[in-house]
Coordinates of C-alpha atoms in Angstrom, one line a residue:
Chain A
G337 CA 5.1 -5.1 31.3
A338 CA 4.1 -6.7 28.0
V339 CA 2.3 -10.0 28.4
V340 CA 1.8 -12.7 25.7
S341 CA -0.7 -15.4 26.4
Q342 CA -0.5 -18.7 24.6
H343 CA -3.2 -21.4 24.7
P344 CA -3.4 -24.3 25.1
S345 CA -0.3 -25.0 27.2
W346 CA -0.4 -28.6 26.3
V347 CA -2.3 -30.8 23.9
I348 CA -2.4 -34.4 23.0
C349 CA -4.0 -35.4 19.7
K350 CA -4.3 -38.3 17.4
S351 CA -2.4 -38.6 14.3
G352 CA -4.2 -37.0 11.3
T353 CA -6.1 -34.4 13.3
S354 CA -5.5 -30.7 13.4
V355 CA -4.5 -28.6 16.3
K356 CA -4.9 -24.8 16.8
I357 CA -2.7 -22.8 19.1
E358 CA -3.5 -19.2 20.0
C359 CA -1.2 -16.4 20.8
R360 CA -2.5 -13.2 22.3
S361 CA -0.8 -9.9 23.2
L362 CA -2.7 -8.9 26.3
D363 CA -1.8 -5.3 27.0
F364 CA -0.2 -4.1 23.7
Q365 CA -0.8 -4.4 20.0
A366 CA 1.5 -6.7 18.1
T367 CA 1.6 -6.1 14.3
T368 CA 4.2 -8.8 14.1
M369 CA 4.4 -12.1 16.0
F370 CA 6.8 -14.9 15.6
W371 CA 6.3 -18.7 15.9
Y372 CA 9.1 -20.8 17.1
R373 CA 9.5 -24.6 17.5
Q374 CA 11.8 -26.2 20.0
F375 CA 12.8 -29.8 20.3
P376 CA 14.2 -31.2 23.6
K377 CA 17.5 -29.7 24.6
Q378 CA 17.7 -27.7 21.4
S379 CA 17.2 -24.0 20.7
L380 CA 14.3 -22.2 19.2
M381 CA 13.9 -22.5 15.5
L382 CA 12.0 -19.7 13.9
M383 CA 9.2 -21.2 11.8
A384 CA 7.5 -18.1 10.5
T385 CA 6.8 -14.4 11.0
S386 CA 3.1 -13.6 11.4
N387 CA 2.0 -10.2 10.1
E388 CA -1.3 -8.7 11.0
G389 CA -3.6 -8.5 8.0
S390 CA -1.2 -10.2 5.5
K391 CA 0.3 -13.5 4.8
A392 CA 2.9 -15.0 7.1
T393 CA 6.5 -15.3 6.0
Y394 CA 7.8 -18.8 6.4
E395 CA 11.3 -19.9 7.0
Q396 CA 13.0 -22.2 4.6
G397 CA 12.0 -25.8 5.1
V398 CA 8.8 -25.0 6.9
E399 CA 5.7 -26.2 5.1
K400 CA 3.1 -23.4 4.9
D401 CA 0.3 -25.8 4.1
K402 CA 1.2 -27.8 7.2
F403 CA 1.5 -25.0 9.6
L404 CA -1.2 -22.5 8.9
I405 CA -0.8 -19.1 10.4
N406 CA -3.5 -16.5 10.7
H407 CA -3.0 -13.0 12.2
A408 CA -6.5 -11.6 12.0
S409 CA -6.1 -8.8 14.6
L410 CA -3.5 -6.7 16.3
T411 CA -3.7 -8.9 19.4
L412 CA -4.2 -12.5 18.0
S413 CA -2.2 -14.9 15.9
T414 CA -3.0 -18.5 15.5
L415 CA -0.9 -21.5 14.4
T416 CA -2.8 -24.5 13.1
V417 CA -0.9 -27.8 12.7
T418 CA -2.8 -29.6 10.1
S419 CA -2.9 -33.4 9.8
A420 CA -0.6 -33.8 12.7
H421 CA 1.9 -36.6 12.8
P422 CA 4.1 -37.9 15.6
E423 CA 7.1 -36.0 14.2
D424 CA 5.2 -32.8 14.7
S425 CA 5.4 -33.4 18.5
S426 CA 7.3 -30.4 19.9
F427 CA 7.2 -27.3 22.0
Y428 CA 5.7 -24.4 20.0
I429 CA 6.3 -20.9 21.3
C430 CA 5.0 -17.7 20.0
S431 CA 6.4 -14.3 20.6
A432 CA 5.7 -10.7 19.9
R433 CA 7.9 -7.7 19.9
A434 CA 7.2 -5.2 22.7
R435 CA 8.9 -2.0 23.6
L436 CA 11.6 -2.5 26.3
A437 CA 10.6 0.6 28.2
A438 CA 8.3 3.6 27.7
N439 CA 11.3 5.8 26.9
S440 CA 13.2 3.3 24.9
G441 CA 13.3 2.7 21.2
A442 CA 14.4 -0.9 21.8
N443 CA 12.0 -3.7 21.1
V444 CA 12.5 -7.1 22.6
L445 CA 10.7 -10.4 22.1
T446 CA 8.1 -11.3 24.7
F447 CA 7.3 -15.0 24.7
G448 CA 4.2 -16.9 25.4
A449 CA 4.4 -19.8 27.9
G450 CA 4.6 -22.3 25.0
S451 CA 2.4 -25.1 23.9
R452 CA 3.6 -28.7 24.2
L453 CA 2.1 -30.8 21.4
T454 CA 2.1 -34.6 21.6
V455 CA 0.8 -36.5 18.6
L456 CA 0.0 -40.1 19.2
Chain B
G792 CA 24.9 -17.6 6.3
Q793 CA 23.7 -17.3 9.9
N794 CA 25.6 -18.9 12.7
I795 CA 25.5 -18.3 16.4
D796 CA 27.9 -20.3 18.6
Q797 CA 27.9 -20.7 22.3
P798 CA 29.1 -23.5 24.6
T799 CA 26.7 -26.4 25.1
E800 CA 27.2 -26.7 28.9
M801 CA 28.9 -25.0 31.8
T802 CA 29.1 -25.8 35.5
A803 CA 29.8 -23.3 38.2
T804 CA 29.7 -23.1 42.0
E805 CA 27.1 -21.2 44.0
G806 CA 28.4 -17.7 44.8
A807 CA 30.9 -17.7 42.0
I808 CA 31.0 -15.7 38.7
V809 CA 30.5 -17.3 35.3
Q810 CA 30.9 -15.9 31.8
I811 CA 29.0 -17.4 28.9
N812 CA 30.4 -16.5 25.5
C813 CA 28.6 -16.1 22.2
T814 CA 30.0 -15.5 18.7
Y815 CA 27.8 -14.7 15.8
Q816 CA 27.9 -14.4 12.0
T817 CA 24.6 -13.1 10.7
S818 CA 23.2 -11.3 7.7
G819 CA 22.9 -7.9 9.2
F820 CA 22.8 -6.9 12.9
N821 CA 20.3 -4.9 14.8
G822 CA 20.9 -5.9 18.4
L823 CA 21.9 -8.9 20.5
F824 CA 19.8 -10.4 23.3
W825 CA 20.3 -12.8 26.1
Y826 CA 17.4 -14.9 27.3
Q827 CA 17.1 -17.3 30.2
Q828 CA 15.1 -20.4 29.8
H829 CA 14.2 -22.9 32.5
A830 CA 13.4 -26.5 31.4
G831 CA 9.8 -26.7 30.0
E832 CA 9.3 -23.0 30.2
A833 CA 9.4 -20.1 27.7
P834 CA 12.4 -17.8 27.5
T835 CA 12.6 -14.7 29.5
F836 CA 14.4 -11.5 28.5
L837 CA 17.7 -10.8 30.4
S838 CA 19.6 -8.2 28.4
Y839 CA 20.0 -6.2 25.2
N840 CA 23.0 -4.8 23.5
V841 CA 23.0 -2.8 20.3
L842 CA 26.2 -0.7 20.8
D843 CA 29.6 -1.9 21.8
G844 CA 30.3 -2.1 25.5
L845 CA 29.0 -3.4 28.8
E846 CA 25.4 -3.3 30.0
E847 CA 24.9 -4.0 33.7
K848 CA 21.7 -5.1 35.2
G849 CA 22.0 -6.2 38.8
R850 CA 23.8 -9.6 39.0
F851 CA 23.8 -9.8 35.2
S852 CA 26.0 -8.0 32.7
S853 CA 26.2 -8.4 29.0
F854 CA 29.0 -7.2 26.7
L855 CA 29.1 -6.7 23.0
S856 CA 31.8 -6.2 20.4
R857 CA 30.2 -5.7 17.0
S858 CA 33.5 -5.7 15.1
K859 CA 34.4 -9.1 16.6
G860 CA 30.9 -10.5 16.4
Y861 CA 31.2 -11.4 20.1
S862 CA 29.2 -11.1 23.2
Y863 CA 29.2 -12.5 26.7
L864 CA 26.8 -12.8 29.5
L865 CA 28.3 -12.4 33.0
L866 CA 26.5 -13.8 36.0
K867 CA 27.7 -12.8 39.4
E868 CA 26.9 -14.2 42.9
L869 CA 25.5 -17.3 41.3
Q870 CA 22.4 -18.8 42.9
M871 CA 21.0 -22.3 42.5
K872 CA 18.0 -20.8 40.7
D873 CA 20.3 -19.6 38.0
S874 CA 20.6 -23.1 36.7
A875 CA 19.0 -22.8 33.3
S876 CA 19.7 -22.5 29.6
Y877 CA 21.0 -19.1 28.4
L878 CA 20.2 -18.2 24.9
C879 CA 22.1 -15.8 22.8
A880 CA 20.0 -14.2 20.0
V881 CA 20.7 -11.8 17.2
R882 CA 18.1 -9.6 15.6
E883 CA 18.7 -9.1 11.9
S884 CA 18.7 -5.7 10.3
G885 CA 15.7 -4.6 8.3
G886 CA 12.3 -3.8 9.4
G887 CA 11.2 -7.4 10.1
F888 CA 12.7 -7.7 13.6
K889 CA 13.6 -11.3 12.8
T890 CA 15.5 -12.8 15.7
I891 CA 17.7 -15.9 15.4
F892 CA 18.7 -17.9 18.4
G893 CA 21.8 -19.8 19.3
A894 CA 21.5 -23.4 20.6
G895 CA 21.8 -22.2 24.2
T896 CA 24.2 -22.9 27.0
R897 CA 23.0 -25.1 29.8
L898 CA 24.4 -23.8 33.1
F899 CA 24.5 -26.0 36.1
V900 CA 25.1 -24.3 39.5
K901 CA 26.3 -26.6 42.2
A902 CA 26.4 -26.0 45.9

C-alpha cells in the first residue's frame, strides 16, 4: 500500500528558531500533498495544499510567510515553521492522495506519522 | 460555509455495536471518508463512500445519504482496541482533492 514518511517525528526547539518537517511518498508519486495541524483533542485543520512545481495554496488565516512549503519533487514536500513561537507548538501531519486500489478510481488520503513540535 | 458535525464522545461495551453519525454541509461533495485515529498517532483510512448506500468492510460499515448530507460509521463486535477517535471527512468537488475533517468522535470501549 501507499506509504507516506514524515520526519522528524518530534522536535523541540527554542523560540525564534526555524524548524523543517519533511514529508515523502515512498512508493508512489504525489503531485499534491496536504499539510494539517492538530491541537490536543481537536481535529485536523488543513493549513495548505502543496503542489509539485508550483506555489502552495494556503487556507484562510494561515500565514504563508510563517509556514513555508516547498514541493520540489513528486515525492517530497517540506514545511518550514519560521521564527517559531510557543503558540506554534502542535502536531503537524502531512498527507498525500493515493489510489485506493489498483482497479479503483478512488483516491484517499494517506497520512504520515506526524511531527510533534514543541517550542520552548 | 463548511460544517461537519459529529458527536464529541461515545461510550460502548465490548462486543456491542455502535453507530457514529456525521452530518455535513460543504461547498461541493466528492466523497466522504472515515478515519480512525489513536491518541498521538496519525489517522488511518477506514472507509470511503461516494454514492448513496452502505459499504461494508469486515466489522466496519459506512452509510451515506447525499441528499440528507448524512453518514454513519457502524462498528460491530467492538473490541477494546477500537477505543480511538473517529474522524468524518468530506472531500470537496473540483480537482484539488481538498478534504475537510470533522472534530472527531472519541469512542471509549469498556469491558
